[in-house]
CSV table of C-alpha atoms in Angstrom, one decimal:
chain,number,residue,atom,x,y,z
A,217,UNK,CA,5.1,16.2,-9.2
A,218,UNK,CA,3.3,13.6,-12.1
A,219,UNK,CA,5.4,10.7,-9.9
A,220,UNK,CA,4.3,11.3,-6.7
A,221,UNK,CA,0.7,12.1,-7.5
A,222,UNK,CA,0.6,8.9,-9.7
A,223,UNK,CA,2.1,6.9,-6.7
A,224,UNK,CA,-0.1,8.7,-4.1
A,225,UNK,CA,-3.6,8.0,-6.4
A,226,UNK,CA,-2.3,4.6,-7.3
A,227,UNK,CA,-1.8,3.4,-3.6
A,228,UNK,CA,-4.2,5.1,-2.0
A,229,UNK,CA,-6.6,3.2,-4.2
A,230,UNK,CA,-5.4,-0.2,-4.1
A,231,UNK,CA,-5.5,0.2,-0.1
A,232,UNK,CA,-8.9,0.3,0.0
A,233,UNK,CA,-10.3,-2.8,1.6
A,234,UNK,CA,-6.6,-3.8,1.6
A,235,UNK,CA,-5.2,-6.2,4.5
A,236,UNK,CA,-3.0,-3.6,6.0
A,237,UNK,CA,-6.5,-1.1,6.0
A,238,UNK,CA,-8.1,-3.7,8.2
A,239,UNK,CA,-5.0,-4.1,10.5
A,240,UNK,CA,-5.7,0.1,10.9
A,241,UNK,CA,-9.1,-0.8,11.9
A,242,UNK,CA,-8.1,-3.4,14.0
A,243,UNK,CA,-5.8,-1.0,15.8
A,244,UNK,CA,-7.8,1.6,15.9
A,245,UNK,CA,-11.0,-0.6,17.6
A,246,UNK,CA,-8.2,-2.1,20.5
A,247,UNK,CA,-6.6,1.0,21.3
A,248,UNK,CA,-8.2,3.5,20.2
A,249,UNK,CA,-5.1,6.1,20.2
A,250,UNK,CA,-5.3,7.3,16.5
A,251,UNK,CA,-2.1,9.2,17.1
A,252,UNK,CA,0.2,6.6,17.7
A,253,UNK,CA,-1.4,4.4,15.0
A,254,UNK,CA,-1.3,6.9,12.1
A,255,UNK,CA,2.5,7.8,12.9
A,256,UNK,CA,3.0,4.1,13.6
A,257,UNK,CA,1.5,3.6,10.0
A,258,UNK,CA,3.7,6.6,8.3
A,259,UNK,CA,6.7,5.4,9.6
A,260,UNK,CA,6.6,1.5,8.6
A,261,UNK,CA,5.3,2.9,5.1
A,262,UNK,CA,8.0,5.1,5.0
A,263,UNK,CA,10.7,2.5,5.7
A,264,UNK,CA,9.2,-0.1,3.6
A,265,UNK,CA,8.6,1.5,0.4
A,266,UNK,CA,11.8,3.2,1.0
A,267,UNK,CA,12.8,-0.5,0.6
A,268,UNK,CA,10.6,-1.5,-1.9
A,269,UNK,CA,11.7,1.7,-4.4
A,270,UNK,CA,15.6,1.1,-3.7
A,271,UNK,CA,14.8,-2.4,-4.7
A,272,UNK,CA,12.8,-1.4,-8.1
A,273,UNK,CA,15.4,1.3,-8.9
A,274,UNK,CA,18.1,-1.7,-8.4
A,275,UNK,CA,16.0,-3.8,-10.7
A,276,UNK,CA,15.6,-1.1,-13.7
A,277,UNK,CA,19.4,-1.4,-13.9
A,278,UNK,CA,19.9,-4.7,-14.4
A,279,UNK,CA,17.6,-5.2,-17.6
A,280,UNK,CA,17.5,-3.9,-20.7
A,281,UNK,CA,14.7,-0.8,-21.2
A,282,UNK,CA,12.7,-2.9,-23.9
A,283,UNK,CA,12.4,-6.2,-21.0
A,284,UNK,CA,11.9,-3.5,-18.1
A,285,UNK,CA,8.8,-2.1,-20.2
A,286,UNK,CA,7.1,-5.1,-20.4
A,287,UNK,CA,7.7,-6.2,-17.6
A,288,UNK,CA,6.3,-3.3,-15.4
A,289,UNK,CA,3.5,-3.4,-18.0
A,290,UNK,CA,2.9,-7.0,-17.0
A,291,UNK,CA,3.6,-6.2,-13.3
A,292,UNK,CA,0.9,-3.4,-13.0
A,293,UNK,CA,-2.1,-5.4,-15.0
A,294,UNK,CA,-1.2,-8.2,-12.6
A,295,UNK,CA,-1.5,-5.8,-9.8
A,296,UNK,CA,-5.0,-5.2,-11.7
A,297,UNK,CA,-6.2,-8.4,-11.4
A,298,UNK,CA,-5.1,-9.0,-8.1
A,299,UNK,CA,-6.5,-5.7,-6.6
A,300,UNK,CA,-10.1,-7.5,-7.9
A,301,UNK,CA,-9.5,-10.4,-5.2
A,302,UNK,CA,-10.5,-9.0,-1.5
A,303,UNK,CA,-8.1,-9.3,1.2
A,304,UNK,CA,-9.3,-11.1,4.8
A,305,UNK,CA,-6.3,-10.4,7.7
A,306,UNK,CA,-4.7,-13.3,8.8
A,307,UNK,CA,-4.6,-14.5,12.6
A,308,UNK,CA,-1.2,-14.4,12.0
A,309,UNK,CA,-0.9,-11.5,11.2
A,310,UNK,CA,-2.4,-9.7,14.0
A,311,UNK,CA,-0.6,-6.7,16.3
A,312,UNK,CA,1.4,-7.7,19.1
A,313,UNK,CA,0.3,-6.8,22.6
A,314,UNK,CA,0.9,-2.8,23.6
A,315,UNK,CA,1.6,-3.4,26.9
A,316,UNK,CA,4.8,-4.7,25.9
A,317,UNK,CA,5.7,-2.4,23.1
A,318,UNK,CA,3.3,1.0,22.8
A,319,UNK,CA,0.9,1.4,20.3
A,320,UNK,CA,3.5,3.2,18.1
A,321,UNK,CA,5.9,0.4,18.2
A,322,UNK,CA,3.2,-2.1,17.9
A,323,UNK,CA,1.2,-0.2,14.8
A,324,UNK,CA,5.3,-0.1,13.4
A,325,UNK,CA,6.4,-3.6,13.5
A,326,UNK,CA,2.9,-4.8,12.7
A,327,UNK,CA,2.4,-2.8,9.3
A,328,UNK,CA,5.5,-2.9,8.3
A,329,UNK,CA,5.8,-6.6,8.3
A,330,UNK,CA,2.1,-7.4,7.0
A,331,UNK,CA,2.9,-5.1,3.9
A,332,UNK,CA,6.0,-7.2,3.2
A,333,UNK,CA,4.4,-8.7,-0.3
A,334,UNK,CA,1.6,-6.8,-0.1
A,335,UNK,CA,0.3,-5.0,-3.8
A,336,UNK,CA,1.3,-2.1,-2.7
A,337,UNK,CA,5.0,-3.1,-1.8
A,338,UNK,CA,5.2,-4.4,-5.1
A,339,UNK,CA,3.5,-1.7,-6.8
A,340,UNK,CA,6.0,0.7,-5.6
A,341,UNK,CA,8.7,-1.6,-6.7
A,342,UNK,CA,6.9,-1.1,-9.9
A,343,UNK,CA,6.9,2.2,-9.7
A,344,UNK,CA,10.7,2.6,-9.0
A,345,UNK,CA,11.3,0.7,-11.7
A,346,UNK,CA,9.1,3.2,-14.2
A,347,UNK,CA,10.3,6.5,-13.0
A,348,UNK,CA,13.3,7.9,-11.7
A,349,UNK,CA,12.4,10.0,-8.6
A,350,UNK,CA,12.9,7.6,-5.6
A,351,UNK,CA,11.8,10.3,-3.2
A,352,UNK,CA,8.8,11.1,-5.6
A,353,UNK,CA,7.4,7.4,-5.6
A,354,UNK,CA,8.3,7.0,-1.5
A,355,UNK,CA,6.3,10.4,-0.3
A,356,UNK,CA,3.4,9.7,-2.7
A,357,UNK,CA,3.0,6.1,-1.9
A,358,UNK,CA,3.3,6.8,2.0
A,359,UNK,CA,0.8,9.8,1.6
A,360,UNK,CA,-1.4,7.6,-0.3
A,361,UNK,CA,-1.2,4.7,2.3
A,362,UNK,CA,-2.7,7.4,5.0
A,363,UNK,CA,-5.2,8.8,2.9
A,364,UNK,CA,-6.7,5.5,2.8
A,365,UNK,CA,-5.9,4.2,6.5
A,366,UNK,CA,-6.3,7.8,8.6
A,367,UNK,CA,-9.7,7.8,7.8
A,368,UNK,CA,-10.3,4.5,9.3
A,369,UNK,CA,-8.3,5.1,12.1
A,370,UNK,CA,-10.4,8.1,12.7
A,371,UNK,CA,-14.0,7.1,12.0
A,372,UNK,CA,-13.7,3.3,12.3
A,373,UNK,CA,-15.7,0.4,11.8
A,374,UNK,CA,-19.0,2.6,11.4
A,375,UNK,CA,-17.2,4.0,8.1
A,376,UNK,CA,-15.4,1.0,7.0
A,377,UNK,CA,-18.8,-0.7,6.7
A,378,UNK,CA,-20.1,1.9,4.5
A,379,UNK,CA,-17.2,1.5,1.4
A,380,UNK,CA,-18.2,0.5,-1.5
A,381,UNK,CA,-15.5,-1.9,-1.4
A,382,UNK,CA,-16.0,-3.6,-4.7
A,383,UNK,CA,-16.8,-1.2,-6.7
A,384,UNK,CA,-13.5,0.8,-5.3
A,385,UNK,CA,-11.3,-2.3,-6.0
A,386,UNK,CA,-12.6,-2.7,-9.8
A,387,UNK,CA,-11.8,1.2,-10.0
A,388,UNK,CA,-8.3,0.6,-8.8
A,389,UNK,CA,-7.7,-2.8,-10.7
A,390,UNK,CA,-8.9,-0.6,-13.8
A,391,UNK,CA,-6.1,2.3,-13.3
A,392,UNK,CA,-3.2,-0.3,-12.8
A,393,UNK,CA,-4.4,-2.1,-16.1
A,394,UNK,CA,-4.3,1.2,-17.3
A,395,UNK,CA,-0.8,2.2,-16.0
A,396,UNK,CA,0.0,-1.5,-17.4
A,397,UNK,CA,-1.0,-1.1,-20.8
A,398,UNK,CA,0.7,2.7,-21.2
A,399,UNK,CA,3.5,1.6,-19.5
A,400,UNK,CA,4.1,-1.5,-22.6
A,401,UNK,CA,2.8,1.3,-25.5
A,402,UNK,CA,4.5,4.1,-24.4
């Protein structure tokens, strides 16, 4: 239960302001269809941390436990310090047209290719690589991915505009320094 809540609080706060939260808004402002979106959002989530975790677990067994500390200690204060740098959507990253594949299919495809690389891909990577409970780290880090996109989804830009958006990315860049430095001084 400590794994997924960690994974849930750690990527639902490093979402915030994030560029897959403004592709949710984006979504949710063309087709305003919150169903679709938000299952669109859990499955790509789903399937891409799936990814990401198999990936970290893979990782943790290939290197030594004293070289894997450090370097998910490292990992997660450079998460830190990039969660401090605000994300702007790229044009090219923008959702393909619905009339050709639904909004579900479209909210898929599109999220699950715009958080290829994201900090929160590679934060569950991180993750997998820390703990052992694969199933743990994907359910909390998908549940944390909709507790910060559902709400947009929902209210939209009206709410969006009203985030403190600064002030929650210095509180997230301070827990993954934090989960850094425990991580190397554990």
């Amino acid at each position: 239960m400590e794994t997924f809540l960690i994974a849930t609080g750690l990527v639902a706060l490093a979402e915030l302001g994030d560029k897959t939260q403004l592709l949710a808004l984006m979504l949710a402002a063309r087709y305003r269809q919150p169903l679709p979106i938000i299952l669109g959002i859990a499955a790509a989530t789903l399937l891409n941390h799936a990814l990401a975790a198999f990936a970290g677990q893979w990782l943790s067994g290939l290197v030594s436990y004293g070289i894997l500390k450090w370097g998910v200690g490292l990992l997660f204060i450079a998460l830190g310090v990039w969660t401090l740098v605000p994300d702007k959507l790229d044009d090219k990253d923008g959702a393909a047209r619905p009339e050709r594949h639904g909004v579900f299919l479209t909210t898929l495809i599109s999220f699950f290719l715009v958080e290829m690389g994201d900090k929160t891909q590679v934060a569950t990577v991180a993750l997998a690589a820390r703990y052992a409970s694969l199933p743990a780290i994907v359910m909390g880090t998908t549940v944390g991915m909709l507790l910060a996109n559902a709400p947009v989804v929902f209210v939209g830009q009206k709410f969006a505009d009203r985030l403190p958006l600064t002030w929650i990315r210095r509180a997230a860049a301070a827990v993954f320094i934090a989960l850094g430095l425990w991580s190397i001084l554990a």
